[in-house]
Short mmCIF file of N, CA and C in Angstrom, two decimals:
data_model
loop_
_atom_site.label_atom_id
_atom_site.label_comp_id
_atom_site.label_asym_id
_atom_site.label_seq_id
_atom_site.Cartn_x
_atom_site.Cartn_y
_atom_site.Cartn_z
N MET A 1 98.81 49.79 151.18
CA MET A 1 97.88 49.26 150.94
C MET A 1 97.87 49.64 148.88
N LYS A 2 97.31 50.91 149.37
CA LYS A 2 96.41 51.69 147.91
C LYS A 2 97.62 51.04 147.03
N LEU A 3 99.12 51.85 147.70
CA LEU A 3 100.42 52.31 146.48
C LEU A 3 100.59 51.22 146.45
N LYS A 4 100.07 50.30 146.17
CA LYS A 4 99.70 48.56 145.43
C LYS A 4 99.46 48.64 144.07
N PHE A 5 98.23 49.72 144.55
CA PHE A 5 97.10 49.94 143.00
C PHE A 5 97.96 51.16 142.29
N LEU A 6 98.78 51.76 142.82
CA LEU A 6 98.71 53.13 142.25
C LEU A 6 99.44 52.21 140.56
N GLY A 7 100.83 51.99 141.27
CA GLY A 7 101.68 52.10 139.91
C GLY A 7 100.67 51.27 138.69
N PRO A 8 99.78 50.05 139.16
CA PRO A 8 99.10 50.08 137.45
C PRO A 8 98.06 50.37 136.37
N LEU A 9 98.01 51.18 137.94
CA LEU A 9 96.34 52.33 137.59
C LEU A 9 96.98 53.14 136.85
N ALA A 10 97.92 53.49 136.76
CA ALA A 10 98.49 54.64 135.91
C ALA A 10 99.38 54.65 134.91
N ILE A 11 99.79 53.01 134.78
CA ILE A 11 99.91 52.49 133.24
C ILE A 11 99.40 52.45 132.77
N LEU A 12 97.97 51.73 133.58
CA LEU A 12 96.60 51.67 132.17
C LEU A 12 96.62 52.60 131.83
N ALA A 13 96.33 54.03 132.58
CA ALA A 13 96.10 55.34 132.20
C ALA A 13 97.03 56.01 130.64
N GLY A 14 98.24 55.44 131.04
CA GLY A 14 98.66 56.18 130.31
C GLY A 14 98.66 55.52 129.19
N PHE A 15 98.22 54.26 129.28
CA PHE A 15 97.81 53.39 127.75
C PHE A 15 96.29 53.82 126.99
N SER A 16 95.46 54.43 128.12
CA SER A 16 94.49 54.15 127.58
C SER A 16 94.60 55.88 126.98
N THR A 17 95.47 57.04 126.88
CA THR A 17 95.68 58.31 127.12
C THR A 17 96.90 58.07 125.25
N MET A 18 97.34 57.42 125.74
CA MET A 18 98.61 56.25 124.04
C MET A 18 97.63 56.56 122.86
N ALA A 19 96.96 55.67 123.17
CA ALA A 19 95.33 55.02 122.32
C ALA A 19 94.46 55.59 122.08
N ALA A 20 93.92 57.04 122.47
CA ALA A 20 92.99 57.50 122.78
C ALA A 20 93.86 58.26 121.48
N ALA A 21 95.37 58.66 122.32
CA ALA A 21 95.61 60.39 121.35
C ALA A 21 96.01 59.31 119.81
N HIS A 22 96.68 58.59 119.99
CA HIS A 22 96.74 57.35 118.16
C HIS A 22 95.90 57.60 117.58
N ALA A 23 94.21 57.10 117.95
CA ALA A 23 93.45 56.57 117.33
C ALA A 23 93.47 58.22 116.20
N ASP A 24 93.29 59.19 117.44
CA ASP A 24 92.51 60.53 116.54
C ASP A 24 94.15 61.76 115.12
N ASP A 25 94.98 60.32 115.66
CA ASP A 25 95.97 60.87 114.24
C ASP A 25 95.13 60.62 113.01
N SER A 26 94.36 59.68 112.62
CA SER A 26 93.76 59.37 111.46
C SER A 26 93.09 60.44 111.26
N LYS A 27 92.57 61.77 111.92
CA LYS A 27 91.35 62.68 111.33
C LYS A 27 92.19 64.39 111.81
N VAL A 28 93.09 63.97 111.70
CA VAL A 28 93.65 65.41 111.13
C VAL A 28 95.19 65.15 110.66
N LEU A 29 95.47 66.10 110.08
CA LEU A 29 96.03 65.98 108.26
C LEU A 29 97.21 67.52 108.66
N THR A 30 98.24 66.82 108.72
CA THR A 30 99.88 68.10 109.34
C THR A 30 100.32 68.40 107.39
N ARG A 31 99.81 69.39 107.02
CA ARG A 31 100.80 69.98 106.15
C ARG A 31 101.58 70.84 106.38
N THR A 32 102.28 71.42 104.73
CA THR A 32 103.59 72.01 105.10
C THR A 32 102.29 73.21 104.35
N VAL A 33 102.47 74.60 105.10
CA VAL A 33 101.84 75.69 104.95
C VAL A 33 102.35 77.04 104.19
N LEU A 34 102.99 77.99 102.50
CA LEU A 34 103.03 78.49 102.43
C LEU A 34 103.14 79.93 103.36
N SER A 35 104.25 80.10 103.89
CA SER A 35 104.81 81.52 104.07
C SER A 35 104.23 83.11 103.48
N SER A 36 104.81 83.51 103.84
CA SER A 36 104.70 85.35 103.81
C SER A 36 106.22 85.44 103.30
N ALA A 37 107.21 84.70 103.37
CA ALA A 37 108.77 84.53 103.38
C ALA A 37 108.93 83.78 101.81
N GLY A 38 108.42 83.12 102.20
CA GLY A 38 107.96 81.78 100.49
C GLY A 38 106.88 82.77 99.83
N ALA A 39 106.82 82.88 100.06
CA ALA A 39 106.10 83.93 99.32
C ALA A 39 106.30 85.29 98.27
N LYS A 40 106.48 85.79 99.27
CA LYS A 40 107.63 86.90 98.58
C LYS A 40 108.90 86.49 98.00
N SER A 41 109.28 85.50 98.17
CA SER A 41 110.29 84.44 97.34
C SER A 41 110.48 84.37 96.42
N LEU A 42 108.70 83.19 96.21
CA LEU A 42 108.62 83.57 95.10
C LEU A 42 107.83 84.67 93.98
N LEU A 43 107.26 86.26 94.99
CA LEU A 43 106.95 87.25 93.57
C LEU A 43 108.72 88.20 93.50
N ASN A 44 109.73 87.49 94.18
CA ASN A 44 110.50 88.25 93.14
C ASN A 44 111.36 87.48 92.58
N ALA A 45 111.35 85.79 92.56
CA ALA A 45 111.76 85.55 91.82
C ALA A 45 110.82 85.51 90.18
N ALA A 46 109.58 85.70 90.22
CA ALA A 46 108.49 85.76 89.14
C ALA A 46 109.35 87.29 88.44
N GLU A 47 109.42 87.78 89.36
CA GLU A 47 108.97 89.65 88.67
C GLU A 47 110.78 89.96 88.21
N ALA A 48 111.65 88.84 89.13
CA ALA A 48 112.70 88.88 87.74
C ALA A 48 112.89 88.19 86.86
N ALA A 49 112.48 87.52 86.57
CA ALA A 49 112.26 86.02 85.55
C ALA A 49 111.78 87.31 84.35
N ALA A 50 110.66 87.74 84.92
CA ALA A 50 109.87 88.93 83.93
C ALA A 50 110.12 90.24 83.66
N LYS A 51 110.53 90.54 84.51
CA LYS A 51 112.23 92.17 83.79
C LYS A 51 112.93 91.30 82.88
N GLN A 52 113.20 90.32 83.09
CA GLN A 52 114.49 89.35 81.91
C GLN A 52 113.82 89.41 81.13
N ARG A 53 113.07 89.13 80.84
CA ARG A 53 112.18 89.10 79.57
C ARG A 53 111.32 89.83 78.91
N SER A 54 111.61 91.30 79.47
CA SER A 54 111.32 92.62 79.30
C SER A 54 109.85 92.81 79.78
N MET A 55 109.20 92.07 80.73
CA MET A 55 107.91 92.28 80.50
C MET A 55 107.55 93.19 81.73
N LYS A 56 106.00 93.92 81.12
CA LYS A 56 105.48 94.46 82.81
C LYS A 56 104.32 93.80 82.95
N VAL A 57 104.11 93.15 83.77
CA VAL A 57 103.10 92.66 83.91
C VAL A 57 102.34 92.38 85.86
N SER A 58 101.54 91.95 86.43
CA SER A 58 101.00 91.71 87.57
C SER A 58 101.59 90.47 87.81
N ILE A 59 101.44 89.94 89.36
CA ILE A 59 102.09 88.61 89.57
C ILE A 59 101.09 88.33 90.94
N ALA A 60 100.72 87.63 91.26
CA ALA A 60 99.49 87.00 92.23
C ALA A 60 100.94 85.69 92.83
N ILE A 61 100.87 85.93 94.17
CA ILE A 61 101.00 84.52 94.99
C ILE A 61 99.73 84.18 96.28
N VAL A 62 99.38 83.06 96.14
CA VAL A 62 98.35 83.11 96.56
C VAL A 62 98.46 81.59 97.87
N ASP A 63 97.87 81.22 98.62
CA ASP A 63 98.28 80.06 99.27
C ASP A 63 97.54 78.91 98.85
N ALA A 64 96.71 77.26 99.30
CA ALA A 64 96.48 76.67 98.97
C ALA A 64 94.96 76.57 98.44
N SER A 65 94.52 77.74 99.14
CA SER A 65 93.20 77.15 99.25
C SER A 65 92.76 78.78 98.06
N GLY A 66 93.79 79.63 97.77
CA GLY A 66 93.74 80.73 96.50
C GLY A 66 93.52 82.06 97.21
N ARG A 67 93.72 81.97 98.85
CA ARG A 67 93.71 83.25 99.36
C ARG A 67 94.94 83.90 98.61
N LEU A 68 95.41 85.27 98.20
CA LEU A 68 96.34 86.82 97.71
C LEU A 68 97.47 86.03 99.20
N LEU A 69 98.19 86.05 98.89
CA LEU A 69 99.40 86.17 100.15
C LEU A 69 100.58 87.29 99.59
N ALA A 70 100.54 87.18 98.54
CA ALA A 70 102.00 87.97 98.00
C ALA A 70 101.61 89.19 96.63
N PHE A 71 101.43 90.04 95.97
CA PHE A 71 101.66 90.64 94.76
C PHE A 71 102.29 92.00 93.78
N THR A 72 102.46 91.77 93.00
CA THR A 72 102.52 93.10 92.26
C THR A 72 102.17 93.65 91.42
N ARG A 73 102.54 94.60 91.17
CA ARG A 73 101.79 95.25 89.55
C ARG A 73 103.27 95.95 89.24
N MET A 74 103.82 95.56 87.59
CA MET A 74 105.11 95.73 88.22
C MET A 74 104.30 97.23 86.96
N ASP A 75 105.72 98.07 86.58
CA ASP A 75 105.56 99.54 86.37
C ASP A 75 104.72 99.48 84.77
N ASP A 76 104.31 100.59 84.85
CA ASP A 76 103.60 100.16 82.68
C ASP A 76 102.92 99.58 82.95
N SER A 77 102.54 98.68 83.40
CA SER A 77 101.77 97.04 83.18
C SER A 77 100.28 97.60 82.82
N GLN A 78 99.91 97.15 82.49
CA GLN A 78 97.98 97.94 82.38
C GLN A 78 97.22 97.28 83.34
N THR A 79 96.72 98.20 83.46
CA THR A 79 95.69 98.41 84.29
C THR A 79 94.99 97.09 84.98
N GLY A 80 94.43 96.03 83.81
CA GLY A 80 93.65 95.17 84.33
C GLY A 80 93.92 94.04 84.33
N THR A 81 95.39 93.72 84.42
CA THR A 81 96.06 93.12 84.35
C THR A 81 96.32 92.06 86.36
N ASP A 82 95.97 93.39 86.81
CA ASP A 82 95.88 92.61 88.35
C ASP A 82 94.87 92.41 88.40
N GLU A 83 93.80 91.84 88.56
CA GLU A 83 92.00 90.95 89.05
C GLU A 83 92.64 89.81 87.92
N THR A 84 93.22 90.03 87.17
CA THR A 84 93.62 88.52 86.14
C THR A 84 94.80 88.27 86.63
N ALA A 85 95.76 88.15 87.34
CA ALA A 85 97.03 88.01 87.81
C ALA A 85 96.47 87.14 88.60
N ILE A 86 95.82 87.39 89.65
CA ILE A 86 94.89 87.18 91.08
C ILE A 86 94.40 85.91 90.47
N LYS A 87 93.06 86.22 90.01
CA LYS A 87 92.61 85.28 89.40
C LYS A 87 92.77 83.85 88.72
N LYS A 88 93.75 84.18 87.87
CA LYS A 88 94.46 83.13 87.35
C LYS A 88 95.47 82.19 88.61
N ALA A 89 95.99 82.22 89.23
CA ALA A 89 96.47 81.91 91.11
C ALA A 89 95.80 81.12 91.54
N ARG A 90 94.49 81.88 91.81
CA ARG A 90 93.21 81.12 92.37
C ARG A 90 92.91 79.94 91.57
N THR A 91 93.33 79.96 90.36
CA THR A 91 92.71 78.58 89.26
C THR A 91 93.74 78.03 89.73
N ALA A 92 94.60 77.74 89.44
CA ALA A 92 95.92 77.05 89.52
C ALA A 92 96.03 76.37 91.27
N ALA A 93 95.82 77.07 91.51
CA ALA A 93 95.70 76.54 93.24
C ALA A 93 94.85 75.79 93.57
N LEU A 94 93.30 75.89 93.61
CA LEU A 94 91.87 75.47 93.72
C LEU A 94 91.81 74.09 92.94
N TYR A 95 92.46 74.41 90.93
CA TYR A 95 92.20 72.82 90.47
C TYR A 95 93.78 72.37 90.49
N SER A 96 95.21 72.32 91.20
CA SER A 96 96.12 71.99 91.09
C SER A 96 96.28 71.47 89.82
N SER A 97 95.89 72.88 88.66
CA SER A 97 97.03 72.41 87.18
C SER A 97 97.06 73.61 86.87
N ARG A 98 98.14 74.14 86.09
CA ARG A 98 98.43 75.43 85.55
C ARG A 98 97.34 75.65 84.57
N GLY A 99 97.34 76.99 84.50
CA GLY A 99 95.78 77.10 83.39
C GLY A 99 96.32 76.68 82.08
N LYS A 100 97.37 76.73 81.50
CA LYS A 100 97.87 76.37 80.48
C LYS A 100 96.54 74.89 80.06
N VAL A 101 97.00 74.36 81.06
CA VAL A 101 96.07 72.84 80.57
C VAL A 101 94.84 72.95 80.41
N LEU A 102 94.23 73.62 81.77
CA LEU A 102 92.54 73.62 81.86
C LEU A 102 92.30 74.39 80.11
N ALA A 103 93.20 75.56 79.76
CA ALA A 103 92.69 76.23 79.03
C ALA A 103 93.04 75.54 77.55
N GLU A 104 93.55 74.29 77.89
CA GLU A 104 93.86 73.01 76.19
C GLU A 104 93.10 72.27 76.51
N ARG A 105 92.18 72.21 77.60
CA ARG A 105 90.93 70.63 77.88
C ARG A 105 89.91 72.01 77.40
N VAL A 106 90.05 73.13 77.68
CA VAL A 106 88.64 72.85 76.80
C VAL A 106 87.80 73.63 75.59
N SER A 107 89.23 73.83 74.71
CA SER A 107 89.48 73.92 73.33
C SER A 107 89.57 72.86 72.92
N GLN A 108 89.75 71.29 73.75
CA GLN A 108 89.41 70.04 73.15
C GLN A 108 88.02 69.55 73.68
N ASN A 109 87.09 70.15 73.90
CA ASN A 109 85.79 70.06 73.72
C ASN A 109 85.47 69.70 75.39
N GLN A 110 85.43 70.67 76.33
CA GLN A 110 86.37 70.50 77.79
C GLN A 110 85.42 71.64 78.43
N ALA A 111 84.43 72.29 77.70
CA ALA A 111 83.95 73.42 77.49
C ALA A 111 83.17 74.38 79.08
N PHE A 112 82.80 72.49 79.25
CA PHE A 112 82.00 72.03 81.11
C PHE A 112 83.21 72.92 81.84
N LEU A 113 84.33 72.74 82.12
CA LEU A 113 85.06 73.13 82.82
C LEU A 113 85.04 74.32 82.84
N THR A 114 84.68 75.27 82.05
CA THR A 114 84.17 77.09 82.46
C THR A 114 83.43 77.05 83.26
N THR A 115 82.17 76.15 83.53
CA THR A 115 81.54 76.70 84.91
C THR A 115 81.49 75.96 85.71
N LEU A 116 82.71 75.64 86.16
CA LEU A 116 83.59 75.21 87.63
C LEU A 116 83.56 76.66 88.24
N PRO A 117 83.47 76.68 89.76
CA PRO A 117 83.23 77.84 90.64
C PRO A 117 84.68 77.91 90.65
N GLY A 118 85.44 80.18 90.56
CA GLY A 118 86.40 80.33 90.80
C GLY A 118 87.32 80.15 89.38
N ILE A 119 87.19 79.49 88.29
CA ILE A 119 88.00 79.02 87.09
C ILE A 119 88.49 80.56 86.04
N THR A 120 89.57 80.54 85.63
CA THR A 120 89.93 81.57 84.43
C THR A 120 91.06 80.15 83.95
N ALA A 121 90.79 79.17 83.14
CA ALA A 121 91.37 79.02 82.04
C ALA A 121 92.20 79.10 80.58
N VAL A 122 93.18 79.78 81.58
CA VAL A 122 93.88 80.51 80.23
C VAL A 122 95.29 80.76 81.16
N PRO A 123 96.67 80.26 79.79
CA PRO A 123 97.88 79.59 80.85
C PRO A 123 97.85 81.75 81.25
N GLY A 124 98.97 81.28 81.55
CA GLY A 124 99.43 82.01 83.22
C GLY A 124 99.22 81.42 84.19
N SER A 125 99.58 80.68 85.15
CA SER A 125 99.16 80.45 86.12
C SER A 125 100.03 78.91 86.68
N ALA A 126 100.45 78.85 86.97
CA ALA A 126 100.73 76.82 88.24
C ALA A 126 100.77 77.01 89.07
N PRO A 127 100.99 75.36 89.98
CA PRO A 127 100.70 75.25 91.20
C PRO A 127 101.83 75.21 91.48
N VAL A 128 102.24 75.96 93.05
CA VAL A 128 103.43 75.13 93.83
C VAL A 128 103.11 74.31 94.86
N MET A 129 104.09 73.10 94.31
CA MET A 129 103.93 72.20 95.32
C MET A 129 105.56 71.72 96.17
N ASN A 130 104.55 71.34 97.12
CA ASN A 130 105.80 70.76 98.25
C ASN A 130 105.91 69.08 98.18
N GLY A 131 106.33 68.56 97.78
CA GLY A 131 106.63 67.12 97.48
C GLY A 131 105.15 67.12 96.53
N GLN A 132 104.35 66.72 97.35
CA GLN A 132 103.25 66.37 96.29
C GLN A 132 102.00 67.16 96.55
N TYR A 133 102.11 67.97 97.77
CA TYR A 133 100.78 68.38 98.25
C TYR A 133 101.66 70.16 97.64
N LEU A 134 100.10 70.72 97.45
CA LEU A 134 100.35 71.64 97.08
C LEU A 134 100.32 72.84 97.87
N ILE A 135 101.07 73.34 97.79
CA ILE A 135 101.59 74.59 98.82
C ILE A 135 101.00 76.25 98.58
N GLY A 136 100.88 76.01 97.08
CA GLY A 136 100.72 77.46 96.47
C GLY A 136 100.15 77.71 95.50
N ALA A 137 100.08 78.50 94.85
CA ALA A 137 100.76 79.13 93.08
C ALA A 137 100.47 80.11 92.40
N VAL A 138 101.50 80.30 91.74
CA VAL A 138 101.96 81.61 90.81
C VAL A 138 100.85 82.34 89.81
N GLY A 139 100.33 83.25 89.57
CA GLY A 139 99.32 83.80 88.34
C GLY A 139 99.87 84.58 87.80
N VAL A 140 100.17 85.14 86.39
CA VAL A 140 100.94 86.13 85.98
C VAL A 140 100.74 86.53 84.59
N SER A 141 100.11 88.08 84.37
CA SER A 141 99.54 88.49 83.40
C SER A 141 99.82 89.65 83.29
N GLY A 142 99.76 90.00 81.70
CA GLY A 142 100.07 91.17 81.05
C GLY A 142 100.34 91.78 79.83
N ALA A 143 101.37 89.62 80.03
CA ALA A 143 101.86 89.61 78.29
C ALA A 143 101.01 88.83 77.58
N THR A 144 102.19 87.80 76.61
CA THR A 144 101.78 86.62 75.73
C THR A 144 101.05 85.47 76.60
N ASP A 145 100.22 84.53 76.18
CA ASP A 145 99.87 83.29 77.39
C ASP A 145 101.20 83.15 77.46
N ASP A 146 101.96 82.39 76.11
CA ASP A 146 103.38 82.01 75.94
C ASP A 146 104.42 82.67 76.72
N LEU A 147 104.10 83.42 77.47
CA LEU A 147 105.12 84.53 78.11
C LEU A 147 104.77 84.73 80.23
N ASP A 148 103.90 85.03 79.87
CA ASP A 148 103.03 84.75 80.95
C ASP A 148 102.75 82.95 81.50
N ASP A 149 102.93 82.56 80.37
CA ASP A 149 102.98 80.31 80.84
C ASP A 149 104.13 80.69 81.75
N ALA A 150 105.24 80.72 81.13
CA ALA A 150 106.67 80.09 81.35
C ALA A 150 106.70 81.32 82.51
N VAL A 151 106.75 82.17 82.50
CA VAL A 151 107.21 82.83 83.77
C VAL A 151 106.61 82.08 85.25
N ALA A 152 105.36 82.04 85.31
CA ALA A 152 104.47 81.44 86.33
C ALA A 152 105.32 79.95 86.53
N THR A 153 104.99 78.76 85.02
CA THR A 153 106.32 77.79 85.06
C THR A 153 107.01 78.01 85.79
N ASP A 154 107.76 78.44 85.19
CA ASP A 154 109.47 78.53 86.10
C ASP A 154 109.99 78.53 87.56
N THR A 155 108.96 80.01 87.76
CA THR A 155 109.02 80.63 89.25
C THR A 155 108.60 79.73 90.30
N ALA A 156 107.25 78.49 89.74
CA ALA A 156 106.98 77.20 90.76
C ALA A 156 107.95 76.61 90.57
N GLY A 157 107.93 75.90 89.40
CA GLY A 157 109.14 74.88 89.44
C GLY A 157 110.36 75.08 90.13
N GLY A 158 111.31 76.06 90.12
CA GLY A 158 111.96 76.49 90.89
C GLY A 158 111.75 76.86 92.33
N PHE A 159 110.65 76.70 92.67
CA PHE A 159 110.63 76.86 94.25
C PHE A 159 111.14 75.84 94.97
N HIS A 160 112.16 76.35 96.11
CA HIS A 160 112.34 74.71 97.32
C HIS A 160 112.06 75.14 98.37
N PRO A 161 111.00 74.61 98.92
CA PRO A 161 110.61 75.14 100.33
C PRO A 161 111.83 75.19 101.83
#
């Protein structure tokens, strides 16, 4: 007699478990994360682009939260460029925007942007996207604004996970 009720109870238990799992889906997001290998690939691409332009720069790659994943300071680059490259990359990651765009906005009477935490509103950084999602950023420092920006933008735009 007990066996007759076991089947329906098992089915009901299965439905309630599935319903609970489905209800929790809206509480968790699944996103692609930039891997160490991906960061190294970006770093190598940026360094090759900088060498092609005869630049001596520092290059930083950060994840979507602005944490450093990969870095290089090329031979004979200025020593102050290392922190600047990291700050540029963090800005692009934290605000999902190229440094050049933020710099233009500051020059157009949006100086309040300079008060945002962790912002370095200068050209030379670009967010790295995977579809509509930010997965990291590239920061380049040590050459002219236009050259730093070109390497960062080309590197980020050319990345395909």
